[in-house]
Structures are given as C-alpha cells and as structure tokens.
C-alpha cells in the first residue's frame, strides 16, 4: 500500500461527485437523456461537465460546466479536459464519473451507491459499472473487466475498468496521473488502472451500478485495430517491468492470430504494432514486482 495519507469525507452525503461527458455532437437526444438521468440521482446533486470535441456545444441545462474544443482530442484527451473543469485533477469534487454520451443511468440510486462505496473503503480508487443493453438487459462479455466473465451480475475486485461507465477518485489523478491522451482510443483505462494499482489503490466492478448502453462492437471505430495494437505496445513499454514486456506482447500476438482477423484488420493491426515500437510511448514508470504479484492474485497477471 502506498504510504501517502488518504482521507475521505466523514459521511457519504458529504462526498462530492462530478460527471464528465464527452460528445461529438451527433447524439443530442441520447445526451439529453443521459444528463436527465444524472440530474435525477438521489441525494446531493452530481456536478456535470460536458466537453464537445471539435463541434459546437449541444444544448445543455444551465449550471453545466462546458468547453468547446477546436478539435477532437480523442477519448482520454477529452476526458482529461473534463477532469480539469472540476479544478486541477478534479479537486473540486471527490470523484469523477466518466459516462458515454449514448448511455443512461436507469436507476436513481447509482450516485448514492458510489458515495457509500468510496466512503466505506478509503483505499477504493476506481469503480467500474455494469453496462447493460436497454432492450435485452444483457451485458457483453467484453464489458466485464475480468477474465472470469461468465457471470456479469457478480461484483468483484478487478484490475481494470470500463472507461465510459466508471468513477475515479480525484486523488487517484493526483497520485497516478490522468488518462494517457496520446492513446486517443483503446487501452487508456488499463494504463490508468495499472498506475493506480501500483500506487496502492483498489478497483471494484459493481454489478449493481448500471449504465444502459446499446450493444455495440468495438470495431465500429475506424481506427480500432490499429489503435488496439499500437496502444498495447505503448501500454507494455510504459508500465511493465522489462522482462514482462515481450511475454505480454507475444501473448497478444498469439491471441490475435487465434481470433483470425480479416485481411484488412490484420494489416491495420500490424501497422499499429509497428508504430507502437517506433514512436515514443510517453513516460516509462514500470510497476513494482509486488504490483505484478497483486495483479496475479486478482486473477489477471500482466502477461495477458
């Protein structure tokens, strides 16, 4: 555990929450529904921040903090801007929620559950919500952030989180840094998660805190296969002890081959993988070996 002193509010009602929503302006109805679901939460109001990425700001209620970016900074870059709308590293609030603009909180007790979770456990740094399709109620396997994902209704300690359905304690940003903006899209959550775990924080997957989101495929993003491969290399180069870097990347090469991507997808993946080696990965801060062991005990050693 980190030796940094950790404090928390004396009661759940005193624990301040802020929510960051980034938007490309192409889902105004969904954005409005999401904002309404945040405003409908029980207890003290959740502060709201909306970041428009290279587009005019859609209509939002009075009191919402907003910024119009001149260009699309990508998912982590946009969320980092949102964090700063709550002060440096989000210090005006105790925790920051990240919510996809086409999602919706179907329950009104989600904020209360988050406040209770964070105040009950001062070492809890990140909470990952359960994502469920609003029509079927089903949770995709990829949305359960652990290897044993057969039961999405089971809550547990995990080693990563879901970027568009999560809450991060503001102190985590101060100690571990914000999301890696250069990733643009893919694996930015794992980069922050590993750094948070190395700083001694814990991450929980909470099946009872739900975000409704339509079932989608990650490959809907044009740069998916390229960014997945490039950022996987960057993730390893930035965070893993040197002996684990080739083990981790070889494992993912084999898994990618087993999944038999299409010709175009495989080409984009190879290009991204090469770029990950040839371009700067950002600051290297290899995790401690005791963090490697901690990840292993949690069921996901950092070689997969």
Short mmCIF file of N, CA, C and O in Angstrom, two decimals, residues 191-292:
data_model
loop_
_atom_site.label_atom_id
_atom_site.label_comp_id
_atom_site.label_asym_id
_atom_site.label_seq_id
_atom_site.Cartn_x
_atom_site.Cartn_y
_atom_site.Cartn_z
N UNK A 191 -4.10 1.55 -18.74
CA UNK A 191 -2.90 2.32 -18.38
C UNK A 191 -3.10 3.03 -17.04
O UNK A 191 -2.25 2.94 -16.14
N UNK A 192 -4.24 3.70 -16.87
CA UNK A 192 -4.51 4.37 -15.61
C UNK A 192 -4.72 3.36 -14.49
O UNK A 192 -4.24 3.56 -13.37
N UNK A 193 -5.41 2.26 -14.79
CA UNK A 193 -5.67 1.25 -13.77
C UNK A 193 -4.38 0.67 -13.21
O UNK A 193 -4.22 0.52 -11.99
N UNK A 194 -3.44 0.34 -14.09
CA UNK A 194 -2.16 -0.22 -13.62
C UNK A 194 -1.42 0.78 -12.75
O UNK A 194 -0.83 0.41 -11.73
N UNK A 195 -1.43 2.04 -13.15
CA UNK A 195 -0.73 3.05 -12.35
C UNK A 195 -1.42 3.25 -11.00
O UNK A 195 -0.76 3.46 -9.98
N UNK A 196 -2.76 3.20 -11.01
CA UNK A 196 -3.49 3.34 -9.75
C UNK A 196 -3.21 2.16 -8.82
O UNK A 196 -2.99 2.33 -7.61
N UNK A 197 -3.23 0.95 -9.36
CA UNK A 197 -2.92 -0.23 -8.55
C UNK A 197 -1.51 -0.17 -8.01
O UNK A 197 -1.25 -0.56 -6.86
N UNK A 198 -0.57 0.32 -8.82
CA UNK A 198 0.81 0.43 -8.36
C UNK A 198 0.95 1.45 -7.24
O UNK A 198 1.85 1.35 -6.40
N UNK A 199 0.05 2.45 -7.22
CA UNK A 199 0.05 3.44 -6.15
C UNK A 199 -0.69 2.96 -4.91
O UNK A 199 -0.75 3.67 -3.90
N UNK A 200 -1.25 1.73 -4.98
CA UNK A 200 -1.89 1.15 -3.82
C UNK A 200 -3.40 1.21 -3.79
O UNK A 200 -4.02 0.74 -2.83
N UNK A 201 -4.02 1.75 -4.85
CA UNK A 201 -5.47 1.83 -4.88
C UNK A 201 -6.09 0.50 -5.31
O UNK A 201 -5.42 -0.32 -5.93
N UNK A 202 -7.37 0.33 -5.01
CA UNK A 202 -8.13 -0.84 -5.44
C UNK A 202 -9.17 -0.43 -6.49
O UNK A 202 -9.55 0.75 -6.57
N UNK A 203 -9.62 -1.41 -7.28
CA UNK A 203 -10.63 -1.18 -8.31
C UNK A 203 -11.73 -2.21 -8.10
O UNK A 203 -11.46 -3.40 -7.97
N UNK A 204 -12.96 -1.75 -8.10
CA UNK A 204 -14.11 -2.64 -7.95
C UNK A 204 -14.98 -2.62 -9.19
O UNK A 204 -15.24 -1.55 -9.77
N UNK A 205 -15.45 -3.80 -9.60
CA UNK A 205 -16.54 -3.92 -10.58
C UNK A 205 -17.80 -4.10 -9.79
O UNK A 205 -17.94 -5.03 -9.00
N UNK A 206 -18.76 -3.16 -9.96
CA UNK A 206 -20.01 -3.19 -9.21
C UNK A 206 -21.16 -3.50 -10.16
O UNK A 206 -21.57 -2.67 -10.96
N UNK A 207 -21.69 -4.71 -10.03
CA UNK A 207 -22.79 -5.14 -10.91
C UNK A 207 -24.09 -4.42 -10.60
O UNK A 207 -25.00 -4.38 -11.44
N UNK A 208 -24.20 -3.84 -9.39
CA UNK A 208 -25.45 -3.17 -9.01
C UNK A 208 -25.49 -1.71 -9.43
O UNK A 208 -26.52 -1.05 -9.26
N UNK A 209 -24.40 -1.19 -9.99
CA UNK A 209 -24.38 0.17 -10.53
C UNK A 209 -24.37 0.03 -12.04
O UNK A 209 -23.40 -0.42 -12.63
N UNK A 210 -25.48 0.39 -12.67
CA UNK A 210 -25.72 0.03 -14.07
C UNK A 210 -25.77 1.25 -14.96
O UNK A 210 -26.35 2.29 -14.60
N UNK A 211 -25.15 1.14 -16.13
CA UNK A 211 -25.32 2.11 -17.20
C UNK A 211 -25.96 1.40 -18.38
O UNK A 211 -25.44 0.38 -18.86
N UNK A 212 -27.09 1.90 -18.83
CA UNK A 212 -27.70 1.36 -20.04
C UNK A 212 -26.95 1.90 -21.26
O UNK A 212 -26.69 3.11 -21.36
N UNK A 213 -26.60 1.01 -22.15
CA UNK A 213 -25.87 1.38 -23.37
C UNK A 213 -26.19 0.34 -24.44
O UNK A 213 -26.14 -0.86 -24.17
N UNK A 214 -26.51 0.78 -25.66
CA UNK A 214 -26.84 -0.19 -26.71
C UNK A 214 -25.67 -1.13 -26.97
O UNK A 214 -24.50 -0.74 -26.90
N UNK A 215 -25.98 -2.39 -27.27
CA UNK A 215 -24.95 -3.36 -27.62
C UNK A 215 -24.23 -2.91 -28.90
O UNK A 215 -24.88 -2.58 -29.89
N UNK A 216 -22.92 -2.86 -28.83
CA UNK A 216 -22.12 -2.39 -29.97
C UNK A 216 -20.89 -3.28 -30.13
O UNK A 216 -20.57 -4.10 -29.26
N UNK A 217 -20.19 -3.08 -31.23
CA UNK A 217 -18.90 -3.74 -31.46
C UNK A 217 -17.80 -2.70 -31.38
O UNK A 217 -17.93 -1.61 -31.94
N UNK A 218 -16.69 -2.99 -30.69
CA UNK A 218 -15.60 -2.01 -30.64
C UNK A 218 -15.03 -1.71 -32.01
O UNK A 218 -14.46 -0.65 -32.23
N UNK A 219 -15.18 -2.63 -32.95
CA UNK A 219 -14.63 -2.45 -34.29
C UNK A 219 -15.40 -1.41 -35.10
O UNK A 219 -15.05 -1.13 -36.24
N UNK A 220 -16.46 -0.81 -34.49
CA UNK A 220 -17.18 0.24 -35.20
C UNK A 220 -16.31 1.47 -35.39
O UNK A 220 -16.58 2.31 -36.25
N UNK A 221 -15.28 1.62 -34.55
CA UNK A 221 -14.35 2.74 -34.69
C UNK A 221 -13.36 2.40 -35.81
O UNK A 221 -12.74 1.33 -35.82
N UNK A 222 -13.18 3.34 -36.74
CA UNK A 222 -12.36 3.08 -37.93
C UNK A 222 -10.93 2.69 -37.56
O UNK A 222 -10.31 1.86 -38.23
N UNK A 223 -10.40 3.28 -36.50
CA UNK A 223 -9.00 3.04 -36.15
C UNK A 223 -8.85 1.95 -35.10
O UNK A 223 -7.77 1.81 -34.52
N UNK A 224 -9.89 1.15 -34.90
CA UNK A 224 -9.88 0.20 -33.79
C UNK A 224 -8.66 -0.73 -33.82
O UNK A 224 -7.89 -0.81 -32.86
N UNK A 225 -8.47 -1.48 -34.91
CA UNK A 225 -7.41 -2.50 -34.94
C UNK A 225 -6.02 -1.86 -34.86
O UNK A 225 -5.12 -2.39 -34.20
N UNK A 226 -5.86 -0.72 -35.52
CA UNK A 226 -4.58 -0.02 -35.46
C UNK A 226 -4.28 0.44 -34.03
O UNK A 226 -3.19 0.20 -33.48
N UNK A 227 -5.25 1.12 -33.42
CA UNK A 227 -5.02 1.67 -32.09
C UNK A 227 -4.88 0.60 -31.03
O UNK A 227 -4.08 0.72 -30.10
N UNK A 228 -5.65 -0.48 -31.15
CA UNK A 228 -5.54 -1.58 -30.19
C UNK A 228 -4.12 -2.12 -30.16
O UNK A 228 -3.54 -2.34 -29.09
N UNK A 229 -3.53 -2.33 -31.34
CA UNK A 229 -2.18 -2.89 -31.41
C UNK A 229 -1.14 -1.88 -30.96
O UNK A 229 -0.26 -2.19 -30.15
N UNK A 230 -1.22 -0.65 -31.48
CA UNK A 230 -0.24 0.37 -31.09
C UNK A 230 -0.27 0.63 -29.59
O UNK A 230 0.78 0.65 -28.92
N UNK A 231 -1.48 0.80 -29.04
CA UNK A 231 -1.59 1.15 -27.64
C UNK A 231 -1.23 -0.02 -26.72
O UNK A 231 -0.79 0.18 -25.60
N UNK A 232 -1.41 -1.24 -27.22
CA UNK A 232 -0.99 -2.40 -26.44
C UNK A 232 0.53 -2.37 -26.25
O UNK A 232 1.03 -2.65 -25.15
N UNK A 233 1.25 -2.02 -27.31
CA UNK A 233 2.71 -1.91 -27.20
C UNK A 233 3.08 -0.76 -26.27
O UNK A 233 3.94 -0.90 -25.40
N UNK A 234 2.44 0.38 -26.44
CA UNK A 234 2.72 1.52 -25.56
C UNK A 234 2.43 1.18 -24.10
O UNK A 234 3.20 1.54 -23.20
N UNK A 235 1.31 0.49 -23.88
CA UNK A 235 0.93 0.10 -22.52
C UNK A 235 2.04 -0.71 -21.86
O UNK A 235 2.42 -0.45 -20.71
N UNK A 236 2.57 -1.69 -22.59
CA UNK A 236 3.64 -2.53 -22.05
C UNK A 236 4.91 -1.73 -21.84
O UNK A 236 5.58 -1.85 -20.80
N UNK A 237 5.29 -0.93 -22.83
CA UNK A 237 6.53 -0.17 -22.73
C UNK A 237 6.49 0.84 -21.58
O UNK A 237 7.51 1.11 -20.94
N UNK A 238 5.32 1.39 -21.31
CA UNK A 238 5.18 2.40 -20.26
C UNK A 238 5.15 1.80 -18.86
O UNK A 238 5.67 2.40 -17.91
N UNK A 239 4.55 0.61 -18.72
CA UNK A 239 4.15 0.16 -17.39
C UNK A 239 4.76 -1.13 -16.89
O UNK A 239 4.77 -1.36 -15.68
N UNK A 240 5.24 -2.01 -17.76
CA UNK A 240 5.67 -3.32 -17.31
C UNK A 240 7.17 -3.38 -17.01
O UNK A 240 7.96 -2.74 -17.70
N UNK A 241 7.56 -4.18 -16.03
CA UNK A 241 8.98 -4.47 -15.86
C UNK A 241 9.53 -5.07 -17.16
O UNK A 241 8.83 -5.82 -17.85
N UNK A 242 10.77 -4.76 -17.48
CA UNK A 242 11.35 -5.13 -18.79
C UNK A 242 11.17 -6.61 -19.14
O UNK A 242 10.83 -6.93 -20.29
N UNK A 243 11.38 -7.57 -18.22
CA UNK A 243 11.24 -8.98 -18.61
C UNK A 243 9.82 -9.36 -19.04
O UNK A 243 9.65 -10.34 -19.78
N UNK A 244 8.81 -8.59 -18.60
CA UNK A 244 7.43 -8.94 -18.93
C UNK A 244 6.96 -8.35 -20.25
O UNK A 244 5.95 -8.80 -20.79
N UNK A 245 7.66 -7.35 -20.76
CA UNK A 245 7.21 -6.69 -21.99
C UNK A 245 7.09 -7.69 -23.15
O UNK A 245 6.03 -7.78 -23.78
N UNK A 246 8.14 -8.48 -23.48
CA UNK A 246 8.00 -9.43 -24.59
C UNK A 246 6.98 -10.53 -24.30
O UNK A 246 6.28 -10.97 -25.21
N UNK A 247 6.87 -10.97 -23.05
CA UNK A 247 5.88 -12.00 -22.71
C UNK A 247 4.46 -11.50 -22.95
O UNK A 247 3.63 -12.19 -23.55
N UNK A 248 4.20 -10.30 -22.49
CA UNK A 248 2.87 -9.71 -22.65
C UNK A 248 2.52 -9.55 -24.12
O UNK A 248 1.44 -9.95 -24.57
N UNK A 249 3.44 -9.01 -24.91
CA UNK A 249 3.16 -8.74 -26.32
C UNK A 249 3.08 -10.02 -27.14
O UNK A 249 2.25 -10.13 -28.05
N UNK A 250 3.90 -10.99 -26.82
CA UNK A 250 3.82 -12.28 -27.54
C UNK A 250 2.48 -12.96 -27.28
O UNK A 250 1.89 -13.56 -28.19
N UNK A 251 2.00 -12.87 -26.04
CA UNK A 251 0.70 -13.45 -25.72
C UNK A 251 -0.39 -12.82 -26.58
O UNK A 251 -1.25 -13.52 -27.15
N UNK A 252 -0.35 -11.50 -26.75
CA UNK A 252 -1.39 -10.83 -27.51
C UNK A 252 -1.25 -11.04 -29.01
O UNK A 252 -2.23 -11.03 -29.74
N UNK A 253 -0.04 -11.24 -29.48
CA UNK A 253 0.13 -11.62 -30.89
C UNK A 253 -0.56 -12.96 -31.15
O UNK A 253 -1.31 -13.12 -32.12
N UNK A 254 -0.32 -13.92 -30.26
CA UNK A 254 -0.92 -15.25 -30.42
C UNK A 254 -2.45 -15.19 -30.32
O UNK A 254 -3.16 -15.82 -31.12
N UNK A 255 -2.96 -14.43 -29.36
CA UNK A 255 -4.40 -14.32 -29.22
C UNK A 255 -5.04 -13.66 -30.44
O UNK A 255 -6.12 -14.06 -30.89
N UNK A 256 -4.36 -12.67 -31.00
CA UNK A 256 -4.88 -12.01 -32.20
C UNK A 256 -4.92 -12.98 -33.37
O UNK A 256 -5.89 -13.02 -34.13
N UNK A 257 -3.88 -13.79 -33.52
CA UNK A 257 -3.85 -14.78 -34.60
C UNK A 257 -4.95 -15.82 -34.43
O UNK A 257 -5.59 -16.24 -35.40
N UNK A 258 -5.18 -16.25 -33.20
CA UNK A 258 -6.22 -17.23 -32.93
C UNK A 258 -7.60 -16.68 -33.32
O UNK A 258 -8.47 -17.42 -33.82
N UNK A 259 -7.80 -15.38 -33.13
CA UNK A 259 -9.09 -14.76 -33.45
C UNK A 259 -9.28 -14.55 -34.95
O UNK A 259 -10.35 -14.18 -35.38
N UNK A 260 -8.24 -14.76 -35.73
CA UNK A 260 -8.29 -14.74 -37.19
C UNK A 260 -8.98 -13.48 -37.73
O UNK A 260 -10.05 -13.53 -38.34
N UNK A 261 -8.36 -12.31 -37.53
CA UNK A 261 -8.95 -11.09 -38.08
C UNK A 261 -8.93 -11.10 -39.61
O UNK A 261 -8.14 -11.83 -40.22
N UNK A 262 -9.79 -10.30 -40.21
CA UNK A 262 -9.83 -10.22 -41.67
C UNK A 262 -8.52 -9.65 -42.19
O UNK A 262 -7.71 -9.10 -41.44
N UNK A 263 -8.35 -9.74 -43.50
CA UNK A 263 -7.11 -9.25 -44.10
C UNK A 263 -6.84 -7.78 -43.80
O UNK A 263 -5.73 -7.39 -43.43
N UNK A 264 -7.87 -6.94 -43.97
CA UNK A 264 -7.71 -5.51 -43.70
C UNK A 264 -7.46 -5.24 -42.23
O UNK A 264 -6.64 -4.39 -41.87
N UNK A 265 -8.16 -5.97 -41.38
CA UNK A 265 -7.98 -5.78 -39.94
C UNK A 265 -6.57 -6.20 -39.52
O UNK A 265 -5.91 -5.53 -38.72
N UNK A 266 -6.08 -7.33 -40.05
CA UNK A 266 -4.74 -7.81 -39.73
C UNK A 266 -3.68 -6.82 -40.21
O UNK A 266 -2.69 -6.57 -39.52
N UNK A 267 -3.90 -6.24 -41.39
CA UNK A 267 -2.97 -5.24 -41.90
C UNK A 267 -2.92 -4.03 -40.99
O UNK A 267 -1.83 -3.54 -40.65
N UNK A 268 -4.09 -3.53 -40.56
CA UNK A 268 -4.12 -2.38 -39.66
C UNK A 268 -3.48 -2.72 -38.32
O UNK A 268 -2.78 -1.89 -37.73
N UNK A 269 -3.71 -3.94 -37.85
CA UNK A 269 -3.12 -4.37 -36.57
C UNK A 269 -1.60 -4.38 -36.66
O UNK A 269 -0.92 -3.88 -35.77
N UNK A 270 -1.07 -4.93 -37.74
CA UNK A 270 0.39 -4.98 -37.91
C UNK A 270 0.98 -3.57 -37.99
O UNK A 270 2.04 -3.30 -37.41
N UNK A 271 0.32 -2.69 -38.70
CA UNK A 271 0.80 -1.31 -38.80
C UNK A 271 0.82 -0.64 -37.43
O UNK A 271 1.77 0.07 -37.09
N UNK A 272 -0.24 -0.86 -36.65
CA UNK A 272 -0.29 -0.28 -35.33
C UNK A 272 0.77 -0.85 -34.40
O UNK A 272 1.39 -0.12 -33.62
N UNK A 273 1.01 -2.15 -34.50
CA UNK A 273 2.02 -2.80 -33.67
C UNK A 273 3.41 -2.21 -33.96
O UNK A 273 4.18 -1.91 -33.04
N UNK A 274 3.71 -2.05 -35.25
CA UNK A 274 5.00 -1.45 -35.62
C UNK A 274 5.11 -0.02 -35.11
O UNK A 274 6.16 0.39 -34.61
N UNK A 275 4.03 0.73 -35.23
CA UNK A 275 4.05 2.12 -34.76
C UNK A 275 4.28 2.18 -33.26
O UNK A 275 4.95 3.08 -32.76
N UNK A 276 3.74 1.21 -32.53
CA UNK A 276 3.93 1.19 -31.09
C UNK A 276 5.39 1.06 -30.69
O UNK A 276 5.80 1.57 -29.64
N UNK A 277 6.18 0.38 -31.51
CA UNK A 277 7.61 0.24 -31.23
C UNK A 277 8.42 1.43 -31.73
O UNK A 277 9.45 1.79 -31.15
N UNK A 278 7.98 2.04 -32.82
CA UNK A 278 8.77 3.07 -33.49
C UNK A 278 8.52 4.48 -32.97
O UNK A 278 9.29 5.39 -33.29
N UNK A 279 7.48 4.68 -32.22
CA UNK A 279 7.14 6.01 -31.75
C UNK A 279 7.23 6.08 -30.23
O UNK A 279 7.13 5.06 -29.55
N UNK A 280 7.44 7.30 -29.69
CA UNK A 280 7.53 7.43 -28.23
C UNK A 280 6.26 6.96 -27.54
O UNK A 280 5.15 7.23 -27.99
N UNK A 281 6.44 6.26 -26.43
CA UNK A 281 5.30 5.72 -25.68
C UNK A 281 4.92 6.60 -24.51
O UNK A 281 3.96 6.31 -23.80
N UNK A 282 5.65 7.69 -24.29
CA UNK A 282 5.40 8.51 -23.11
C UNK A 282 6.30 8.08 -21.96
O UNK A 282 7.16 7.20 -22.10
N UNK A 283 6.10 8.70 -20.82
CA UNK A 283 6.95 8.42 -19.66
C UNK A 283 6.87 6.96 -19.25
O UNK A 283 5.79 6.38 -19.14
N UNK A 284 8.03 6.34 -19.04
CA UNK A 284 8.07 4.95 -18.57
C UNK A 284 8.14 4.93 -17.05
O UNK A 284 9.03 5.52 -16.43
N UNK A 285 7.14 4.28 -16.45
CA UNK A 285 7.09 4.11 -15.00
C UNK A 285 6.74 2.65 -14.70
O UNK A 285 5.58 2.32 -14.42
N UNK A 286 7.72 1.74 -14.82
CA UNK A 286 7.40 0.32 -14.64
C UNK A 286 6.85 0.04 -13.24
O UNK A 286 7.36 0.54 -12.24
N UNK A 287 5.80 -0.77 -13.21
CA UNK A 287 5.20 -1.13 -11.93
C UNK A 287 6.14 -1.99 -11.11
O UNK A 287 7.05 -2.66 -11.64
N UNK A 288 5.95 -1.96 -9.83
CA UNK A 288 6.77 -2.76 -8.92
C UNK A 288 6.38 -4.23 -9.04
O UNK A 288 5.26 -4.56 -9.43
N UNK A 289 7.32 -5.10 -8.70
CA UNK A 289 7.04 -6.53 -8.79
C UNK A 289 5.94 -6.95 -7.82
O UNK A 289 5.18 -7.89 -8.10
N UNK A 290 5.79 -6.25 -6.73
CA UNK A 290 4.69 -6.60 -5.83
C UNK A 290 3.33 -6.24 -6.46
O UNK A 290 2.31 -6.88 -6.13
N UNK A 291 3.33 -5.26 -7.36
CA UNK A 291 2.10 -4.97 -8.10
C UNK A 291 1.81 -6.07 -9.11
O UNK A 291 0.66 -6.45 -9.33
N UNK A 292 2.86 -6.60 -9.73
CA UNK A 292 2.70 -7.75 -10.63
C UNK A 292 2.07 -8.90 -9.87
O UNK A 292 1.13 -9.55 -10.36
#
